Coordinates of C-alpha atoms in Angstrom, one line a residue:
M26 CA 85.4 216.0 92.0
E27 CA 87.6 214.0 94.4
L28 CA 86.3 211.4 96.7
T29 CA 87.8 209.6 99.7
G30 CA 88.9 206.0 99.3
A31 CA 85.9 205.0 101.4
E32 CA 83.6 206.9 99.2
I33 CA 85.2 205.4 96.1
L34 CA 84.6 202.0 97.5
T35 CA 80.9 202.5 98.2
R36 CA 80.6 204.0 94.7
C37 CA 82.2 200.9 93.2
L38 CA 79.9 198.6 95.1
A39 CA 76.9 200.6 93.8
E40 CA 78.3 200.4 90.2
E41 CA 78.4 196.6 90.6
G42 CA 74.7 196.6 91.6
V43 CA 75.4 195.3 95.1
E44 CA 72.2 195.0 97.1
Y45 CA 73.5 193.9 100.5
V46 CA 76.8 194.1 102.3
F47 CA 77.1 191.8 105.3
G48 CA 79.5 193.1 107.9
Y49 CA 80.8 194.2 111.3
P50 CA 82.5 197.6 111.9
G51 CA 85.8 198.3 113.7
G52 CA 88.5 200.9 113.8
A53 CA 90.2 200.1 110.5
V54 CA 86.9 200.4 108.5
L55 CA 85.2 203.4 110.2
E56 CA 85.8 205.6 107.2
I57 CA 84.0 203.0 105.1
Y58 CA 81.1 202.7 107.5
D59 CA 80.8 206.5 107.5
A60 CA 80.6 206.5 103.7
I61 CA 78.0 203.7 103.9
F62 CA 75.9 205.8 106.3
R63 CA 75.9 208.6 103.7
Q64 CA 74.7 206.5 100.7
D65 CA 71.4 204.8 99.8
K66 CA 72.4 202.5 96.9
F67 CA 72.8 199.3 99.0
R68 CA 71.9 198.1 102.5
H69 CA 74.3 197.0 105.2
V70 CA 73.4 194.1 107.5
L71 CA 75.0 194.2 110.9
V72 CA 75.7 190.6 111.8
R73 CA 76.8 189.5 115.3
H74 CA 80.0 187.7 114.2
E75 CA 82.2 188.1 111.1
Q76 CA 82.0 184.4 110.2
A77 CA 78.3 184.8 109.9
A78 CA 78.8 187.8 107.6
V79 CA 80.7 185.8 105.1
H80 CA 78.3 182.8 105.3
A81 CA 75.4 185.1 104.7
A82 CA 77.1 186.7 101.7
D83 CA 78.0 183.3 100.5
A84 CA 74.4 182.0 100.7
Y85 CA 73.1 185.2 99.2
S86 CA 75.3 184.4 96.2
R87 CA 74.5 180.7 96.0
S88 CA 70.7 181.3 95.8
S89 CA 71.0 184.0 93.2
D90 CA 73.3 184.9 90.3
K91 CA 74.9 187.7 92.2
V92 CA 78.3 188.2 93.9
G93 CA 78.1 188.2 97.7
V94 CA 79.8 191.0 99.6
A95 CA 81.1 191.0 103.1
L96 CA 83.0 193.7 105.0
V97 CA 85.1 193.1 108.1
T98 CA 87.6 195.1 110.1
S99 CA 91.3 194.3 110.6
G100 CA 92.9 191.8 113.0
P101 CA 90.4 189.5 114.7
G102 CA 87.6 190.8 112.4
A103 CA 89.6 189.6 109.4
T104 CA 90.6 186.2 111.0
N105 CA 87.0 185.5 112.1
A106 CA 86.1 185.7 108.4
V107 CA 88.6 183.1 107.3
T108 CA 86.4 180.1 107.9
G109 CA 83.7 181.6 105.8
I110 CA 86.1 182.5 103.0
A111 CA 87.5 178.9 103.1
T112 CA 83.9 177.6 102.9
A113 CA 83.2 179.6 99.8
Y114 CA 86.5 178.7 98.2
M115 CA 85.9 174.9 98.6
D116 CA 82.5 175.3 97.0
S117 CA 83.6 177.8 94.3
I118 CA 81.2 180.6 95.4
P119 CA 81.6 184.0 93.9
M120 CA 82.2 186.5 96.7
V121 CA 84.2 189.7 97.4
V122 CA 85.4 190.1 101.0
I123 CA 86.6 193.6 101.9
S124 CA 88.8 193.7 105.0
G125 CA 90.3 196.7 106.8
Q126 CA 94.0 197.0 107.3
V127 CA 96.1 199.2 109.5
N128 CA 97.7 202.3 108.0
R129 CA 100.3 201.6 105.4
P130 CA 103.3 203.0 107.5
A131 CA 102.3 200.6 110.3
I132 CA 102.1 197.4 108.2
G133 CA 104.8 195.0 109.3
L134 CA 105.3 196.6 112.7
D135 CA 102.9 194.5 114.7
A136 CA 100.5 197.4 115.0
F137 CA 97.3 197.0 117.0
Q138 CA 94.9 194.6 115.3
E139 CA 97.3 194.0 112.4
V140 CA 97.3 190.7 110.6
D141 CA 98.7 189.7 107.2
M142 CA 95.2 189.1 105.6
V143 CA 96.7 188.5 102.2
G144 CA 99.1 185.9 103.5
I145 CA 96.5 184.2 105.8
T146 CA 93.9 183.9 103.0
R147 CA 96.3 183.0 100.2
P148 CA 95.5 179.2 100.3
C149 CA 91.8 179.7 100.5
V150 CA 90.9 182.4 98.0
K151 CA 90.7 182.6 94.2
H152 CA 92.7 185.8 94.4
N153 CA 93.5 188.6 96.9
F154 CA 94.7 192.2 96.8
L155 CA 96.3 194.6 99.2
V156 CA 95.5 198.1 98.0
K157 CA 98.5 200.3 98.5
D158 CA 97.6 203.2 96.1
I159 CA 94.2 204.9 96.2
S160 CA 94.6 205.4 92.4
Q161 CA 94.3 201.7 92.0
L162 CA 91.3 201.2 94.3
A163 CA 88.4 201.4 91.8
E164 CA 90.2 199.2 89.2
T165 CA 91.0 196.7 91.9
I166 CA 87.4 196.4 93.0
K167 CA 86.4 195.9 89.3
K168 CA 89.0 193.2 89.0
A169 CA 87.8 191.6 92.2
F170 CA 84.2 191.2 91.0
Y171 CA 85.3 190.0 87.6
I172 CA 87.6 187.4 89.0
A173 CA 85.1 186.2 91.6
A174 CA 82.3 185.6 89.1
S175 CA 84.2 184.4 85.9
G176 CA 85.7 181.1 85.1
R177 CA 85.6 178.8 88.1
P178 CA 84.0 181.2 90.6
G179 CA 85.5 181.8 94.0
P180 CA 86.1 184.3 96.8
V181 CA 88.3 187.3 96.4
V182 CA 89.7 189.4 99.3
V183 CA 90.5 193.1 99.0
D184 CA 92.5 194.3 102.0
I185 CA 92.4 198.1 102.3
P186 CA 94.6 200.1 104.7
K187 CA 92.8 202.7 106.7
D188 CA 94.8 205.6 105.4
V189 CA 93.9 204.6 101.8
T190 CA 90.2 205.0 102.8
Q191 CA 91.0 208.5 104.1
Q192 CA 92.9 209.8 101.1
K193 CA 91.2 211.5 98.2
A194 CA 91.4 210.9 94.5
K195 CA 89.2 211.3 91.4
F196 CA 86.7 208.6 90.9
S197 CA 86.5 206.7 87.6
Y198 CA 85.0 203.2 87.4
P199 CA 86.1 201.0 84.4
A200 CA 83.2 199.7 82.3
S201 CA 85.1 196.5 81.7
I202 CA 88.4 194.9 82.6
Q203 CA 91.0 193.0 80.7
M204 CA 93.5 190.7 82.4
R205 CA 96.1 189.2 80.1
A206 CA 97.1 186.5 82.5
Y207 CA 93.5 185.5 83.2
T208 CA 91.4 184.2 80.3
P209 CA 88.9 181.5 81.5
A210 CA 87.8 179.0 78.8
Q211 CA 84.3 179.1 77.6
K212 CA 83.8 176.8 74.6
G213 CA 84.8 173.1 74.7
H214 CA 87.0 171.5 72.0
P215 CA 84.7 170.4 69.1
G216 CA 86.7 167.2 68.4
Q217 CA 86.4 166.1 72.1
I218 CA 82.7 166.9 72.1
K219 CA 82.2 164.7 69.0
K220 CA 84.1 161.9 70.7
A221 CA 81.9 162.3 73.8
A222 CA 78.8 162.1 71.7
Q223 CA 79.8 158.9 70.0
L224 CA 80.8 157.3 73.3
L225 CA 77.4 158.1 74.8
L226 CA 75.5 156.7 71.8
D227 CA 77.6 153.5 71.9
A228 CA 77.2 153.0 75.6
K229 CA 75.2 150.1 76.9
R230 CA 75.5 151.2 80.6
P231 CA 75.7 155.0 80.5
L232 CA 75.5 157.2 83.5
L233 CA 75.2 161.0 83.9
Y234 CA 77.0 162.3 87.0
I235 CA 76.5 165.9 87.9
G236 CA 77.9 168.2 90.5
G237 CA 77.8 171.7 91.9
G238 CA 79.3 173.1 88.7
V239 CA 76.0 172.5 86.9
V240 CA 74.2 174.6 89.6
L241 CA 76.8 177.3 89.5
G242 CA 76.9 177.3 85.7
N243 CA 73.1 177.5 85.4
A244 CA 73.2 174.4 83.2
A245 CA 70.2 172.5 84.7
D246 CA 68.1 172.9 81.6
E247 CA 70.9 171.3 79.4
V248 CA 71.4 168.5 81.9
R249 CA 67.7 167.7 81.8
E250 CA 67.6 167.8 78.0
I251 CA 70.5 165.4 77.5
S252 CA 69.2 163.0 80.1
R253 CA 65.8 162.8 78.5
M254 CA 67.2 162.7 75.0
L255 CA 69.3 159.6 75.8
G256 CA 67.2 158.2 78.7
L257 CA 70.2 158.4 81.0
P258 CA 70.2 157.5 84.6
V259 CA 71.3 160.5 86.6
T260 CA 73.2 160.7 89.9
N261 CA 74.5 163.8 91.7
T262 CA 76.9 164.9 94.3
L263 CA 75.8 166.7 97.5
M264 CA 76.5 170.0 95.8
G265 CA 74.5 169.0 92.7
L266 CA 71.2 168.4 94.4
G267 CA 68.4 170.0 92.4
A268 CA 70.3 170.3 89.2
H269 CA 68.2 167.3 88.0
P270 CA 64.8 166.9 89.8
G271 CA 65.2 164.7 92.8
N272 CA 61.6 163.4 92.3
D273 CA 62.3 162.3 88.7
Q274 CA 62.3 158.6 87.8
Q275 CA 65.6 159.0 86.0
N276 CA 67.2 160.4 89.1
I277 CA 68.7 157.6 91.1
G278 CA 69.8 159.8 94.0
M279 CA 72.9 161.1 95.5
L280 CA 76.0 158.9 95.3
G281 CA 79.1 158.5 97.4
M282 CA 79.6 158.0 101.2
H283 CA 75.9 158.4 102.0
G284 CA 74.6 157.8 98.5
T285 CA 71.8 155.4 97.6
F286 CA 72.5 151.8 96.9
E287 CA 71.4 152.1 93.3
A288 CA 73.5 155.2 92.7
N289 CA 76.7 153.7 94.0
M290 CA 76.1 150.4 92.2
T291 CA 75.3 152.2 89.0
M292 CA 78.4 154.4 89.3
Q293 CA 80.6 151.4 89.9
N294 CA 79.2 149.3 87.0
C295 CA 78.6 151.8 84.2
D296 CA 80.5 151.5 81.0
V297 CA 80.5 155.2 80.0
L298 CA 80.4 158.0 82.6
L299 CA 79.6 161.6 81.7
A300 CA 80.8 163.7 84.6
V301 CA 79.6 167.3 84.4
G302 CA 80.8 170.0 86.8
A303 CA 81.7 167.4 89.4
R304 CA 84.9 166.3 91.1
F305 CA 85.9 162.7 91.8
D306 CA 86.6 163.4 95.4
D307 CA 87.0 161.0 98.3
R308 CA 83.4 161.4 99.5
V309 CA 82.1 160.5 96.0
I310 CA 84.2 157.6 94.7
S311 CA 86.0 156.7 97.9
V312 CA 89.1 154.6 96.8
P313 CA 90.1 155.3 93.1
Q314 CA 91.6 151.8 92.7
H315 CA 88.2 150.2 93.5
F316 CA 86.3 152.7 91.4
L317 CA 88.4 151.9 88.4
S318 CA 88.4 148.2 89.0
S319 CA 85.3 148.0 86.8
P320 CA 86.4 149.2 83.3
K321 CA 84.7 152.3 82.1
K322 CA 85.2 155.3 79.8
I323 CA 85.1 158.7 81.5
I324 CA 84.0 162.0 79.9
H325 CA 84.7 164.9 82.1
I326 CA 83.4 168.4 81.5
D327 CA 84.6 171.2 83.8
I328 CA 85.6 174.8 83.4
D329 CA 88.7 174.3 85.6
P330 CA 91.3 172.2 83.8
S331 CA 93.0 171.4 87.2
S332 CA 89.9 169.5 88.3
I333 CA 90.2 167.1 85.4
A334 CA 92.1 163.9 86.0
K335 CA 93.0 164.9 89.5
R336 CA 92.1 161.5 91.1
V337 CA 91.1 159.3 88.2
K338 CA 92.2 158.9 84.6
V339 CA 89.8 160.7 82.2
D340 CA 89.4 159.5 78.6
V341 CA 87.7 162.5 77.1
P342 CA 88.5 165.8 79.0
I343 CA 86.5 168.8 77.9
V344 CA 87.4 172.2 79.4
G345 CA 84.8 174.9 79.1
H346 CA 81.7 176.4 80.6
V347 CA 79.3 173.5 81.3
K348 CA 76.3 175.2 79.9
D349 CA 78.0 175.9 76.5
V350 CA 79.7 172.5 76.3
L351 CA 76.4 170.6 77.1
A352 CA 74.6 172.7 74.4
D353 CA 77.3 171.7 71.9
L354 CA 77.2 168.1 73.0
I355 CA 73.4 168.0 72.6
G356 CA 73.9 169.4 69.1
A357 CA 76.6 166.8 68.3
I358 CA 74.3 163.9 69.4
Q359 CA 71.4 165.2 67.3
Q360 CA 73.6 165.5 64.2
S361 CA 75.3 162.1 64.6
D362 CA 74.5 159.3 62.2
H363 CA 75.1 156.8 65.1
K364 CA 72.0 155.0 66.5
Q365 CA 71.9 154.8 70.2
A366 CA 72.7 151.4 71.8
D367 CA 69.8 149.7 73.6
I368 CA 70.0 150.4 77.3
T369 CA 66.8 148.6 78.3
N370 CA 68.7 145.9 80.2
W371 CA 70.7 148.5 82.0
W372 CA 67.6 150.1 83.3
K373 CA 66.2 146.7 84.4
Q374 CA 69.4 146.3 86.4
I375 CA 69.1 149.7 88.0
E376 CA 65.5 149.1 89.0
A377 CA 66.5 145.9 90.6
W378 CA 69.1 147.8 92.7
R379 CA 66.5 150.5 93.5
A380 CA 63.7 148.0 94.5
P381 CA 64.9 147.4 98.1
N382 CA 64.7 151.2 98.8
S383 CA 67.9 151.8 100.7
L384 CA 66.4 155.0 102.2
H385 CA 63.6 153.1 104.0
F386 CA 63.2 153.8 107.7
D387 CA 60.7 152.8 110.3
Q388 CA 58.7 155.5 112.0
G389 CA 56.7 153.1 114.1
S390 CA 57.8 154.0 117.6
D391 CA 56.9 157.0 119.7
I392 CA 60.3 158.5 119.1
I393 CA 60.7 161.0 116.3
M394 CA 63.0 159.8 113.5
P395 CA 65.0 162.6 112.0
Q396 CA 64.3 161.3 108.5
F397 CA 60.6 161.6 109.2
V398 CA 60.9 165.3 110.0
V399 CA 62.7 166.0 106.7
Q400 CA 60.3 163.9 104.7
K401 CA 57.3 165.8 106.3
L402 CA 59.0 169.1 105.6
Y403 CA 59.3 168.2 101.9
E404 CA 55.6 167.3 101.9
V405 CA 54.5 170.5 103.7
T406 CA 56.5 172.8 101.6
G407 CA 55.8 170.9 98.3
G408 CA 59.6 170.8 97.7
N409 CA 59.5 174.6 97.0
A410 CA 61.5 175.9 100.0
F411 CA 65.1 177.0 100.0
V412 CA 66.8 174.7 102.5
T413 CA 70.1 175.6 104.2
S414 CA 71.9 173.1 106.4
D415 CA 74.7 172.8 108.9
V416 CA 77.0 169.8 108.9
G417 CA 76.5 166.3 110.4
Q418 CA 73.8 163.7 110.3
H419 CA 71.0 166.2 109.8
Q420 CA 72.8 167.5 106.7
M421 CA 72.8 164.0 105.2
F422 CA 69.1 163.4 106.2
A423 CA 68.2 166.7 104.5
A424 CA 70.2 165.7 101.3
Q425 CA 68.6 162.2 101.2
Y426 CA 64.9 163.0 102.1
Y427 CA 64.2 166.5 100.7
R428 CA 63.9 165.7 97.1
F429 CA 65.0 169.0 95.6
P430 CA 63.2 169.6 92.3
E431 CA 65.1 172.8 91.3
P432 CA 68.7 174.0 91.5
K433 CA 69.9 176.7 93.9
R434 CA 67.4 175.5 96.6
W435 CA 70.0 173.5 98.5
I436 CA 72.4 175.8 100.3
N437 CA 75.1 173.9 102.1
S438 CA 78.8 173.8 103.0
G439 CA 79.8 170.8 101.0
G440 CA 83.6 171.0 100.6
L441 CA 84.8 172.4 103.9
G442 CA 81.9 171.0 106.0
T443 CA 81.4 174.0 108.2
M444 CA 79.2 173.7 111.3
G445 CA 77.6 177.1 112.0
F446 CA 76.8 177.7 108.3
G447 CA 73.1 177.1 108.3
L448 CA 71.5 180.0 110.2
P449 CA 73.5 182.9 108.7
A450 CA 73.1 181.2 105.3
A451 CA 69.3 181.2 105.8
M452 CA 69.6 184.9 106.5
G453 CA 71.4 185.5 103.3
V454 CA 68.9 183.5 101.2
K455 CA 65.9 185.1 102.8
L456 CA 67.2 188.6 102.0
A457 CA 67.8 187.5 98.4
H458 CA 64.3 185.9 98.2
P459 CA 62.1 187.7 100.7
D460 CA 58.9 186.1 99.4
A461 CA 60.2 182.5 99.5
D462 CA 60.0 180.0 102.3
V463 CA 63.5 179.5 103.8
C464 CA 64.2 176.6 106.2
C465 CA 67.4 175.9 108.1
I466 CA 67.8 172.2 108.9
T467 CA 70.3 172.0 111.8
G468 CA 71.4 170.1 114.9
E469 CA 71.7 171.2 118.5
A470 CA 75.5 171.4 118.2
S471 CA 75.7 173.1 114.8
I472 CA 73.1 175.8 115.6
Q473 CA 75.0 176.9 118.7
M474 CA 78.1 177.9 116.7
N475 CA 76.3 180.9 115.2
I476 CA 73.1 181.0 117.2
Q477 CA 73.8 184.7 118.0
E478 CA 72.5 185.5 114.5
L479 CA 68.9 185.0 115.9
S480 CA 69.5 188.6 117.0
T481 CA 70.4 189.7 113.5
C482 CA 67.2 188.0 112.2
K483 CA 65.2 190.0 114.7
Q484 CA 66.8 193.3 113.9
Y485 CA 66.3 193.0 110.1
H486 CA 63.0 191.0 110.2
V487 CA 64.3 187.8 108.6
P488 CA 61.5 185.3 109.3
V489 CA 63.3 182.0 108.5
K490 CA 62.2 178.6 109.9
V491 CA 64.8 176.7 112.0
I492 CA 64.3 172.9 112.1
N493 CA 66.5 171.7 114.9
L494 CA 67.0 167.9 114.8
N495 CA 68.0 167.6 118.5
N496 CA 69.4 164.2 119.4
R497 CA 71.6 165.5 122.2
Y498 CA 74.7 164.1 120.4
L499 CA 77.2 165.2 117.8
G500 CA 75.3 162.7 115.7
M501 CA 77.8 161.9 113.0
V502 CA 80.7 161.8 115.5
R503 CA 78.6 159.4 117.6
Q504 CA 77.8 157.2 114.5
W505 CA 81.5 156.9 113.7
Q506 CA 82.3 156.2 117.3
E507 CA 79.7 153.4 117.2
F508 CA 81.0 152.0 113.9
F509 CA 84.8 152.3 114.4
Y510 CA 85.6 153.0 118.1
G511 CA 83.7 150.3 119.9
N512 CA 80.8 152.5 121.2
R513 CA 83.3 154.7 123.1
Y514 CA 81.4 158.0 122.8
S515 CA 84.3 160.3 123.7
E516 CA 83.0 163.9 124.1
S517 CA 80.2 163.5 121.7
Y518 CA 77.3 163.8 124.1
M519 CA 76.0 167.2 125.2
D520 CA 74.2 167.2 128.6
A521 CA 74.0 171.0 129.2
L522 CA 71.9 172.2 126.3
P523 CA 69.9 175.4 126.5
D524 CA 66.2 175.5 126.4
F525 CA 65.9 176.3 122.7
V526 CA 62.3 177.4 123.0
K527 CA 63.1 179.9 125.7
L528 CA 66.2 181.0 123.9
A529 CA 64.3 181.7 120.7
E530 CA 61.7 183.6 122.7
A531 CA 64.4 185.6 124.4
Y532 CA 65.5 186.8 121.0
G533 CA 61.9 187.8 120.2
H534 CA 61.0 184.8 118.0
V535 CA 58.5 181.9 118.2
G536 CA 59.8 178.7 119.9
M537 CA 58.3 175.2 119.6
R538 CA 59.3 171.9 121.1
I539 CA 58.0 168.7 119.4
D540 CA 58.6 165.3 120.9
K541 CA 55.9 163.1 119.4
P542 CA 55.8 161.8 115.8
A543 CA 52.1 162.6 115.6
D544 CA 52.8 166.3 116.2
V545 CA 55.5 166.7 113.5
E546 CA 53.4 167.6 110.5
G547 CA 51.1 169.9 112.5
A548 CA 54.0 171.8 113.9
L549 CA 55.6 172.3 110.5
R550 CA 52.3 173.5 109.0
E551 CA 51.8 175.9 111.9
A552 CA 55.3 177.3 111.6
M553 CA 55.2 177.7 107.8
A554 CA 51.9 179.5 108.1
L555 CA 53.6 182.2 110.3
K556 CA 55.0 184.0 107.3
D557 CA 56.3 187.0 109.2
R558 CA 57.9 185.3 112.2
L559 CA 61.0 183.4 112.7
V560 CA 60.0 180.0 114.2
F561 CA 62.5 177.8 116.0
M562 CA 61.3 174.2 116.1
D563 CA 63.2 172.0 118.5
F564 CA 62.4 168.4 117.4
L565 CA 63.6 165.8 120.0
T566 CA 64.7 163.0 117.8
D567 CA 65.9 159.4 118.1
Q568 CA 69.5 159.4 119.6
Q569 CA 70.5 156.2 117.9
A570 CA 69.4 157.0 114.3
N571 CA 72.3 156.4 111.8
V572 CA 72.7 157.5 108.3
F573 CA 72.6 154.7 105.8
P574 CA 73.9 153.6 103.3
M575 CA 77.4 154.4 104.3
V576 CA 80.7 153.7 102.5
Q577 CA 83.5 153.6 105.1
N578 CA 86.8 155.2 104.5
G579 CA 89.1 152.9 102.5
K580 CA 86.2 150.8 101.2
G581 CA 84.9 150.7 97.6
L582 CA 81.7 152.2 96.4
T583 CA 79.9 148.8 96.4
Q584 CA 81.1 147.9 99.8
M585 CA 78.4 149.7 101.6
D586 CA 77.1 149.4 105.1
L587 CA 73.4 148.9 104.4
P588 CA 70.3 149.6 106.5
P589 CA 69.0 146.7 108.5
H590 CA 66.2 145.7 106.1
M591 CA 68.8 145.1 103.3
R592 CA 71.5 143.2 105.1
N593 CA 70.2 139.7 104.1
L594 CA 69.3 140.5 100.6
Q595 CA 70.9 138.5 97.9
I596 CA 71.8 140.9 95.1
A597 CA 73.6 139.4 92.1
P598 CA 76.3 141.6 90.5
P599 CA 75.8 142.7 86.9
T600 CA 77.4 140.9 84.0
P601 CA 80.9 142.3 83.4
V602 CA 81.3 144.8 80.6
N603 CA 83.2 143.6 77.5
E604 CA 85.9 145.9 76.2
R605 CA 84.5 145.8 72.7
D606 CA 81.3 147.4 73.9
Y607 CA 83.0 150.7 74.3
G608 CA 83.5 151.5 70.6
N609 CA 86.8 152.4 69.1
L610 CA 87.1 156.2 69.4
C611 CA 89.4 156.6 72.3

């Protein structure tokens, strides 16, 4: 029996176990939408903007172990999706984006709503395809899902001309796929793993540094096991939140530009660093020259060899799936004859750095501090909610004060820093986990970039909770203008904001405005109790609140701008590490 290209596509998606397709129809994909109408294997969610479709598919994937799927039409529909594709690419999220294309004879002739989707997305996808032959359609979809989810995950675009969706061919879906030019590594090199084990056992100032690769690789259990086995201090990137419990004593908090004082000091002064699924990007180590000014040995585990030694010299590179490599590393440590070095003094030093509490804030006034809202949200939800975020100060407050105890609960645009991500991401997470509490922490500027998705939430009954930290400023822009531009707040103040309560109500949701600290906890509890309603909470917060600590661009990790209560503290640097403390393996 022959099927149209559109029918073949929907059959392929069903074969892949797709549950939701997030999309927006248009002329080039009408055949596909007609085929969707005539099937019952998956649901389609009609968003209000293509960017939101891709963010929702992205977050659906981040919170589950499934590949997200988005569907957009040609031309502006395709280009509107590019920001979402780039967001997923920067954070290595497995996703398949299907875009419509004009008929094959019209390609290259500036036809109506024609864009070169393959060319446009080439720099921000793991791979992309233009399907020119219907006989290749099913195999191409199989390849797309395989590439998206294997190795270092990432988005794959499949561009399908309209006449291909109209043609007919026999349907046969491959059970598996082999690609000779694409063979992701899985197991790490045994010799390198043995070296890493010995370095860790010899270390007097070890540190475990974890990133989003641990979350994506489902390696949280192995991270927790090795950290407990060796008593390691643990720090994480923004994308690694929850991979090690944020409320665990061994967790010293996020590091980097807005990391804790103790995490940055520990990172700078460790003698052996075990980096797992994490990059050494500018927001983490700032200036490489300063980071390496304190001698240390670096072990780096990553599935992507191109991520190793990109910005810093690595002593023991290990390419492989982080879950498998960590399991082998744990085994190597258990089988080693080496006795672990005493790290008691190292922990005393770390506790001395932790004692001033660099995340302390004062909620003594009658103005709501944004940190206070996030802290109360953590208490009210018991740390069990999925939390999505947009980008800005509220993003950093969420990362610092919601102490994620589990992985895949923090859903955020880390690499690209995409404003407008939070609300559609919350939609995707809630559809993946309908019984869970899903909260979107946002700001009054970010939420307006995709606020139209309140309509989608109403249509599909997606009762997420929106926590709008409204300071009437582009908060992080204002902070940088205060720090680096002499308080010249150029275009960072918004004085024509909508009434968010009325706006939420206009979409059929519950709106709340909270302007007193005493009302914060009660409002959060009332909102969380409304399980079947979307609640939009507009918290009027302090306009001058800044995110501390902060490492300015061009400064070293230990050259932090500290919160006011720490600025006069006298904190002695640790004793320099002697080269002979490293052992002699590398």
